[in-house]
mmCIF file of C-alpha atoms in Angstrom:
data_model
loop_
_atom_site.group_PDB
_atom_site.id
_atom_site.type_symbol
_atom_site.label_atom_id
_atom_site.label_comp_id
_atom_site.label_asym_id
_atom_site.label_seq_id
_atom_site.Cartn_x
_atom_site.Cartn_y
_atom_site.Cartn_z
ATOM 1 C CA MET A 590 10.727 -2.603 9.879
ATOM 2 C CA PRO A 591 10.623 1.219 9.938
ATOM 3 C CA ASP A 592 7.361 2.928 9.144
ATOM 4 C CA ILE A 593 6.947 6.581 10.113
ATOM 5 C CA ALA A 594 3.221 6.502 9.494
ATOM 6 C CA ASP A 595 2.825 3.589 11.897
ATOM 7 C CA ALA A 596 4.261 5.744 14.653
ATOM 8 C CA ARG A 597 0.704 7.088 14.801
ATOM 9 C CA ALA A 598 0.019 4.129 17.031
ATOM 10 C CA ASN A 599 2.308 5.796 19.545
ATOM 11 C CA ILE A 600 1.157 9.358 18.867
ATOM 12 C CA MET A 601 -2.563 8.723 19.305
ATOM 13 C CA GLN A 602 -3.725 7.040 22.469
ATOM 14 C CA PRO A 603 -6.510 4.447 22.057
ATOM 15 C CA GLY A 604 -9.910 6.030 22.365
ATOM 16 C CA LYS A 605 -8.613 9.612 22.259
ATOM 17 C CA GLN A 606 -9.794 12.066 19.663
ATOM 18 C CA ARG A 607 -7.295 13.328 17.106
ATOM 19 C CA THR A 608 -6.258 16.777 18.291
ATOM 20 C CA PRO A 609 -4.794 19.673 16.256
ATOM 21 C CA ALA A 610 -1.436 19.159 18.016
ATOM 22 C CA THR A 611 -1.438 15.495 17.006
ATOM 23 C CA ALA A 612 -2.343 16.425 13.429
ATOM 24 C CA TRP A 613 0.537 18.905 13.219
ATOM 25 C CA LEU A 614 2.945 16.335 14.619
ATOM 26 C CA GLN A 615 1.864 13.816 11.995
ATOM 27 C CA ARG A 616 2.189 16.364 9.200
ATOM 28 C CA SER A 617 5.647 17.400 10.316
ATOM 29 C CA ALA A 618 6.730 13.732 10.483
ATOM 30 C CA LYS A 619 5.569 13.264 6.889
ATOM 31 C CA LEU A 620 7.481 16.372 5.819
ATOM 32 C CA TRP A 621 10.598 15.021 7.541
ATOM 33 C CA PHE A 622 10.199 11.822 5.533
ATOM 34 C CA VAL A 623 9.867 13.764 2.269
ATOM 35 C CA ALA A 624 13.025 15.768 3.041
ATOM 36 C CA THR A 625 14.866 12.587 4.040
ATOM 37 C CA ALA A 626 13.795 10.781 0.871
ATOM 38 C CA PHE A 627 14.916 13.765 -1.220
ATOM 39 C CA GLY A 628 18.357 13.839 0.365
ATOM 40 C CA GLN A 629 18.898 10.092 0.318
ATOM 41 C CA LEU A 630 17.847 9.762 -3.304
ATOM 42 C CA LEU A 631 20.508 12.333 -4.188
ATOM 43 C CA PHE A 632 23.054 10.304 -2.196
ATOM 44 C CA ILE A 633 22.013 7.079 -3.946
ATOM 45 C CA LEU A 634 22.352 8.793 -7.326
ATOM 46 C CA PHE A 635 25.882 9.875 -6.427
ATOM 47 C CA ILE A 636 26.869 6.387 -5.256
ATOM 48 C CA LEU A 637 25.527 4.824 -8.454
ATOM 49 C CA ALA A 638 27.078 7.406 -10.767
ATOM 50 C CA PHE A 639 30.468 7.630 -9.044
ATOM 51 C CA TYR A 640 31.208 4.390 -7.188
ATOM 52 C CA TYR A 641 29.128 1.833 -9.091
ATOM 53 C CA ARG A 642 30.270 3.033 -12.498
ATOM 54 C CA SER A 643 33.978 2.935 -11.662
ATOM 55 C CA THR A 644 33.754 -0.226 -9.562
ATOM 56 C CA LEU A 645 31.851 -2.299 -12.112
ATOM 57 C CA ALA A 646 34.333 -1.143 -14.742
ATOM 58 C CA GLY A 647 37.182 -2.378 -12.524
ATOM 59 C CA ASN A 648 38.625 1.123 -12.339
ATOM 60 C CA PHE A 649 39.114 1.242 -8.571
ATOM 61 C CA ALA A 650 41.746 3.956 -8.884
ATOM 62 C CA ALA A 651 39.005 6.352 -10.025
ATOM 63 C CA TRP A 652 37.805 6.490 -6.413
ATOM 64 C CA ASP A 653 40.751 8.731 -5.625
ATOM 65 C CA SER A 654 39.466 11.440 -7.960
ATOM 66 C CA LYS A 655 37.280 12.383 -4.998
ATOM 67 C CA PRO A 656 39.019 13.149 -1.694
ATOM 68 C CA ILE A 657 38.255 10.183 0.574
ATOM 69 C CA ILE A 658 39.983 8.238 3.330
ATOM 70 C CA ASP A 659 42.005 5.376 1.854
ATOM 71 C CA GLY A 660 39.572 4.364 -0.865
ATOM 72 C CA TYR A 661 41.924 2.793 -3.408
ATOM 73 C CA ILE A 662 45.343 1.619 -2.232
ATOM 74 C CA GLN A 663 47.607 0.133 -4.872
ATOM 75 C CA GLY A 664 48.456 -3.476 -4.077
ATOM 76 C CA ASP A 665 45.795 -3.824 -1.374
ATOM 77 C CA ARG A 666 43.548 -6.271 -3.222
ATOM 78 C CA ILE A 667 41.524 -7.398 -0.208
ATOM 79 C CA GLY A 668 41.120 -3.887 1.165
ATOM 80 C CA ASN A 669 40.069 -2.493 -2.211
ATOM 81 C CA LEU A 670 37.485 -5.237 -2.671
ATOM 82 C CA ALA A 671 36.190 -4.674 0.856
ATOM 83 C CA PHE A 672 35.816 -0.961 0.204
ATOM 84 C CA ALA A 673 34.063 -1.647 -3.119
ATOM 85 C CA GLY A 674 31.622 -3.989 -1.413
ATOM 86 C CA HIS A 675 31.054 -1.469 1.352
ATOM 87 C CA VAL A 676 29.988 1.391 -0.914
ATOM 88 C CA MET A 677 27.900 -0.845 -3.169
ATOM 89 C CA VAL A 678 25.996 -2.363 -0.239
ATOM 90 C CA ALA A 679 25.382 1.184 1.041
ATOM 91 C CA ALA A 680 23.189 2.017 -1.947
ATOM 92 C CA ALA A 681 21.108 -1.126 -1.413
ATOM 93 C CA MET A 682 20.729 -0.382 2.293
ATOM 94 C CA ILE A 683 19.591 3.203 1.758
ATOM 95 C CA THR A 684 17.090 2.144 -0.910
ATOM 96 C CA ALA A 685 15.642 -0.623 1.264
ATOM 97 C CA GLY A 686 15.398 1.719 4.244
ATOM 98 C CA LEU A 687 13.429 4.282 2.270
ATOM 99 C CA LEU A 688 11.034 1.614 0.993
ATOM 100 C CA GLN A 689 10.409 0.527 4.571
ATOM 101 C CA LEU A 690 9.226 4.035 5.418
ATOM 102 C CA VAL A 691 6.441 3.915 2.807
ATOM 103 C CA PRO A 692 3.235 2.932 4.647
ATOM 104 C CA ALA A 693 1.431 1.796 1.498
ATOM 105 C CA ILE A 694 3.964 -1.014 0.954
ATOM 106 C CA ARG A 695 3.462 -2.390 4.432
ATOM 107 C CA ALA A 696 -0.302 -2.082 4.294
ATOM 108 C CA ARG A 697 -0.858 -3.487 0.800
ATOM 109 C CA HIS A 698 2.166 -5.711 0.275
ATOM 110 C CA PRO A 699 3.241 -7.129 3.667
ATOM 111 C CA ALA A 700 5.338 -9.881 2.089
ATOM 112 C CA ILE A 701 7.379 -7.290 0.160
ATOM 113 C CA HIS A 702 7.684 -5.250 3.353
ATOM 114 C CA ARG A 703 9.111 -8.239 5.221
ATOM 115 C CA TRP A 704 11.613 -9.180 2.513
ATOM 116 C CA VAL A 705 12.754 -5.609 1.986
ATOM 117 C CA GLY A 706 13.072 -5.341 5.759
ATOM 118 C CA ARG A 707 15.352 -8.365 5.827
ATOM 119 C CA MET A 708 17.404 -6.809 3.034
ATOM 120 C CA PHE A 709 17.663 -3.558 4.965
ATOM 121 C CA MET A 710 18.696 -5.251 8.192
ATOM 122 C CA THR A 711 21.207 -7.563 6.521
ATOM 123 C CA SER A 712 22.838 -4.786 4.516
ATOM 124 C CA ALA A 713 23.004 -2.546 7.599
ATOM 125 C CA LEU A 714 24.790 -5.315 9.515
ATOM 126 C CA LEU A 715 27.184 -5.898 6.619
ATOM 127 C CA LEU A 716 28.023 -2.197 6.636
ATOM 128 C CA ALA A 717 28.534 -2.218 10.409
ATOM 129 C CA PHE A 718 30.911 -5.184 10.444
ATOM 130 C CA GLY A 719 32.571 -4.041 7.222
ATOM 131 C CA GLY A 720 33.106 -0.583 8.667
ATOM 132 C CA LEU A 721 34.747 -2.054 11.757
ATOM 133 C CA TRP A 722 37.058 -4.133 9.558
ATOM 134 C CA LEU A 723 37.987 -1.166 7.366
ATOM 135 C CA VAL A 724 38.789 0.955 10.418
ATOM 136 C CA TRP A 725 40.585 -1.438 12.730
ATOM 137 C CA VAL A 726 42.155 -3.908 10.271
ATOM 138 C CA ARG A 727 42.741 -1.812 7.160
ATOM 139 C CA GLY A 728 43.277 1.404 9.119
ATOM 140 C CA THR A 729 40.808 3.504 7.128
ATOM 141 C CA TYR A 730 40.402 6.494 9.434
ATOM 142 C CA MET A 731 41.806 9.982 9.934
ATOM 143 C CA ASN A 732 42.187 9.965 13.715
ATOM 144 C CA LEU A 733 41.235 7.875 16.733
ATOM 145 C CA ILE A 734 38.263 10.089 17.631
ATOM 146 C CA GLY A 735 36.788 9.491 14.198
ATOM 147 C CA ALA A 736 37.500 5.763 14.493
ATOM 148 C CA ALA A 737 35.746 5.682 17.862
ATOM 149 C CA GLY A 738 32.723 7.426 16.356
ATOM 150 C CA ILE A 739 32.522 4.849 13.549
ATOM 151 C CA SER A 740 32.821 2.053 16.096
ATOM 152 C CA LEU A 741 30.017 3.475 18.241
ATOM 153 C CA ASN A 742 27.816 3.744 15.167
ATOM 154 C CA ALA A 743 28.537 0.124 14.225
ATOM 155 C CA ALA A 744 27.726 -1.028 17.758
ATOM 156 C CA LEU A 745 24.397 0.827 17.686
ATOM 157 C CA ILE A 746 23.499 -0.713 14.318
ATOM 158 C CA ILE A 747 24.198 -4.217 15.623
ATOM 159 C CA TRP A 748 22.252 -3.591 18.850
ATOM 160 C CA PHE A 749 19.205 -2.051 17.184
ATOM 161 C CA ALA A 750 19.108 -4.699 14.460
ATOM 162 C CA ALA A 751 19.137 -7.439 17.099
ATOM 163 C CA LYS A 752 16.325 -5.768 19.054
ATOM 164 C CA ALA A 753 14.242 -5.162 15.916
ATOM 165 C CA TRP A 754 14.616 -8.789 14.882
ATOM 166 C CA GLN A 755 13.886 -10.082 18.373
ATOM 167 C CA SER A 756 10.729 -7.997 18.793
ATOM 168 C CA ALA A 757 9.476 -9.026 15.337
ATOM 169 C CA ARG A 758 9.975 -12.699 16.172
ATOM 170 C CA ARG A 759 7.958 -12.190 19.346
ATOM 171 C CA ARG A 760 5.269 -10.341 17.350
ATOM 172 C CA GLN A 761 5.763 -7.234 19.483
ATOM 173 C CA PHE A 762 5.045 -4.984 16.520
ATOM 174 C CA VAL A 763 4.958 -1.588 18.241
ATOM 175 C CA ALA A 764 8.346 -2.273 19.859
ATOM 176 C CA HIS A 765 9.605 -3.686 16.564
ATOM 177 C CA ARG A 766 8.747 -0.503 14.667
ATOM 178 C CA GLN A 767 10.425 1.648 17.296
ATOM 179 C CA TRP A 768 13.652 -0.383 17.199
ATOM 180 C CA ALA A 769 13.533 -0.417 13.402
ATOM 181 C CA LEU A 770 13.177 3.366 13.304
ATOM 182 C CA ARG A 771 16.219 3.635 15.562
ATOM 183 C CA LEU A 772 18.077 1.291 13.224
ATOM 184 C CA PHE A 773 17.124 3.429 10.223
ATOM 185 C CA ILE A 774 18.542 6.517 11.921
ATOM 186 C CA VAL A 775 21.923 5.079 12.927
ATOM 187 C CA ALA A 776 22.348 3.082 9.707
ATOM 188 C CA ASN A 777 22.293 6.405 7.832
ATOM 189 C CA ALA A 778 24.894 8.137 10.003
ATOM 190 C CA VAL A 779 27.285 8.519 7.044
ATOM 191 C CA TRP A 780 24.613 10.472 5.177
ATOM 192 C CA TYR A 781 23.812 12.557 8.270
ATOM 193 C CA MET A 782 27.505 13.381 8.593
ATOM 194 C CA ARG A 783 27.623 14.810 5.091
ATOM 195 C CA ILE A 784 24.562 17.005 5.447
ATOM 196 C CA GLY A 785 25.798 17.973 8.921
ATOM 197 C CA TYR A 786 29.029 19.283 7.431
ATOM 198 C CA MET A 787 27.084 21.238 4.825
ATOM 199 C CA ILE A 788 24.685 22.802 7.336
ATOM 200 C CA TRP A 789 27.504 23.738 9.704
ATOM 201 C CA GLY A 790 29.809 24.954 6.953
ATOM 202 C CA ILE A 791 27.178 27.233 5.440
ATOM 203 C CA SER A 792 26.070 28.526 8.845
ATOM 204 C CA THR A 793 29.508 29.217 10.326
ATOM 205 C CA GLY A 794 31.922 29.370 7.417
ATOM 206 C CA GLY A 795 33.519 26.129 8.532
ATOM 207 C CA ALA A 796 34.434 27.098 12.095
ATOM 208 C CA GLY A 797 35.926 24.186 14.027
ATOM 209 C CA ILE A 798 36.556 22.007 10.973
ATOM 210 C CA GLY A 799 40.163 20.806 10.746
ATOM 211 C CA GLU A 800 42.087 19.946 7.591
ATOM 212 C CA ALA A 801 42.567 16.396 8.877
ATOM 213 C CA MET A 802 39.061 16.173 10.377
ATOM 214 C CA ASP A 803 40.633 16.997 13.717
ATOM 215 C CA GLY A 804 38.789 20.175 14.673
ATOM 216 C CA PRO A 805 36.250 20.545 17.511
ATOM 217 C CA PHE A 806 33.310 20.240 15.124
ATOM 218 C CA ASP A 807 34.841 17.169 13.483
ATOM 219 C CA TYR A 808 35.109 15.476 16.866
ATOM 220 C CA PHE A 809 31.546 16.449 17.727
ATOM 221 C CA LEU A 810 30.156 15.158 14.425
ATOM 222 C CA ALA A 811 32.068 11.881 14.722
ATOM 223 C CA PHE A 812 29.525 10.963 17.406
ATOM 224 C CA GLY A 813 26.787 13.491 16.624
ATOM 225 C CA ASN A 814 26.044 11.971 13.210
ATOM 226 C CA SER A 815 24.486 9.049 15.105
ATOM 227 C CA LEU A 816 23.461 10.556 18.424
ATOM 228 C CA VAL A 817 21.841 13.867 17.390
ATOM 229 C CA PRO A 818 19.267 12.413 14.946
ATOM 230 C CA LEU A 819 18.771 9.467 17.303
ATOM 231 C CA ALA A 820 17.986 11.854 20.175
ATOM 232 C CA LEU A 821 15.442 13.639 17.982
ATOM 233 C CA MET A 822 13.816 10.310 17.100
ATOM 234 C CA GLU A 823 13.663 9.268 20.773
ATOM 235 C CA LEU A 824 12.047 12.562 21.686
ATOM 236 C CA TYR A 825 9.531 12.144 18.862
ATOM 237 C CA LEU A 826 8.558 8.668 20.024
ATOM 238 C CA ARG A 827 8.116 9.749 23.639
ATOM 239 C CA VAL A 828 6.223 12.947 22.896
ATOM 240 C CA GLY A 829 4.015 11.106 20.449
ATOM 241 C CA LYS A 830 3.148 8.483 23.041
ATOM 242 C CA SER A 831 2.437 10.556 26.130
ATOM 243 C CA GLY A 832 3.302 14.216 25.519
ATOM 244 C CA SER A 833 0.934 17.102 26.149
ATOM 245 C CA GLY A 834 -0.553 19.203 23.355
ATOM 246 C CA GLY A 835 2.100 21.840 23.878
ATOM 247 C CA ALA A 836 4.870 19.262 23.778
ATOM 248 C CA ARG A 837 3.504 17.849 20.542
ATOM 249 C CA LEU A 838 3.358 21.265 18.933
ATOM 250 C CA ALA A 839 6.939 21.941 20.046
ATOM 251 C CA MET A 840 7.988 18.575 18.622
ATOM 252 C CA ALA A 841 6.212 19.408 15.365
ATOM 253 C CA VAL A 842 8.194 22.652 15.101
ATOM 254 C CA ALA A 843 11.428 20.768 15.811
ATOM 255 C CA LEU A 844 10.653 18.289 13.035
ATOM 256 C CA LEU A 845 9.844 21.111 10.630
ATOM 257 C CA VAL A 846 13.207 22.703 11.401
ATOM 258 C CA ALA A 847 14.911 19.312 10.981
ATOM 259 C CA ALA A 848 13.142 18.745 7.661
ATOM 260 C CA THR A 849 14.185 22.162 6.368
ATOM 261 C CA ALA A 850 17.791 21.630 7.466
ATOM 262 C CA THR A 851 17.804 18.140 5.929
ATOM 263 C CA ALA A 852 16.561 19.383 2.564
ATOM 264 C CA GLY A 853 18.942 22.349 2.544
ATOM 265 C CA GLY A 854 21.932 20.310 3.689
ATOM 266 C CA SER A 855 21.195 17.626 1.100
ATOM 267 C CA ALA A 856 20.970 20.163 -1.722
ATOM 268 C CA ALA A 857 24.247 21.730 -0.608
ATOM 269 C CA ALA A 858 25.914 18.303 -0.421
ATOM 270 C CA TRP A 859 24.775 17.580 -3.968
ATOM 271 C CA PHE A 860 26.304 20.743 -5.382
ATOM 272 C CA VAL A 861 29.488 20.674 -3.281
ATOM 273 C CA MET A 862 30.284 17.034 -2.421
ATOM 274 C CA TRP A 863 28.604 14.878 -5.040
ATOM 275 C CA TYR A 864 27.658 16.406 -8.395
ATOM 276 C CA PRO A 865 31.138 17.832 -9.219
ATOM 277 C CA TYR A 866 32.535 14.268 -9.214
ATOM 278 C CA ILE A 867 30.053 12.589 -11.535
#
């Protein structure tokens, strides 16, 4: 399953000396992980404090104290239970994903790494299929563009999970880690969407954001929450494997910018989207 540090196998070619460009790329990847862990831990804290507390107390109606898309609907027992399960599994998935990015766990406790990896993959698949059900059966969406974006994200999760599992079964560990990293990225699209809104809102004053999530930026982010971070990950993997020194330095700068934006967007999301409701 995902392990940023193990991407060194792709960054450093066998027999080649570790260059300054490679070192900077590795450092920037670690900083990206730190920023990601910071932001996701804040998101987990919000889910536990807001959704878990009200859900375990049976107070589903409390979900509506925060503006969301069809969280609690009176009389919709199945839909309410499905939504409750969806948000509660999300916390488990995010936690498992972060643990999979810690190289010490994989190196020193491979059995834990494998079981946590199975938990991550299973919870990601549950979220993908659950999200499709909530959108297309329950009708939990604002507009068709947003529904299409959720559906694309679910399809990518299912595809990447299948490839990660297949490559692990075949003991193709380099390919497995790459597919697992892709899975980590798309499985966290909901989190990327929130920090994306914060970064864009602070930078532009909310230009292109519609009241019903029907503005140009809303439509872009419906797909960009999966595809933009995924594109950055793909570029990282390719540059790390065969890029020149200049390309690696450029990639390092891009990751530093991404890490800074991730940390800033996460902090803004905490103060604007999450903390006021707990």
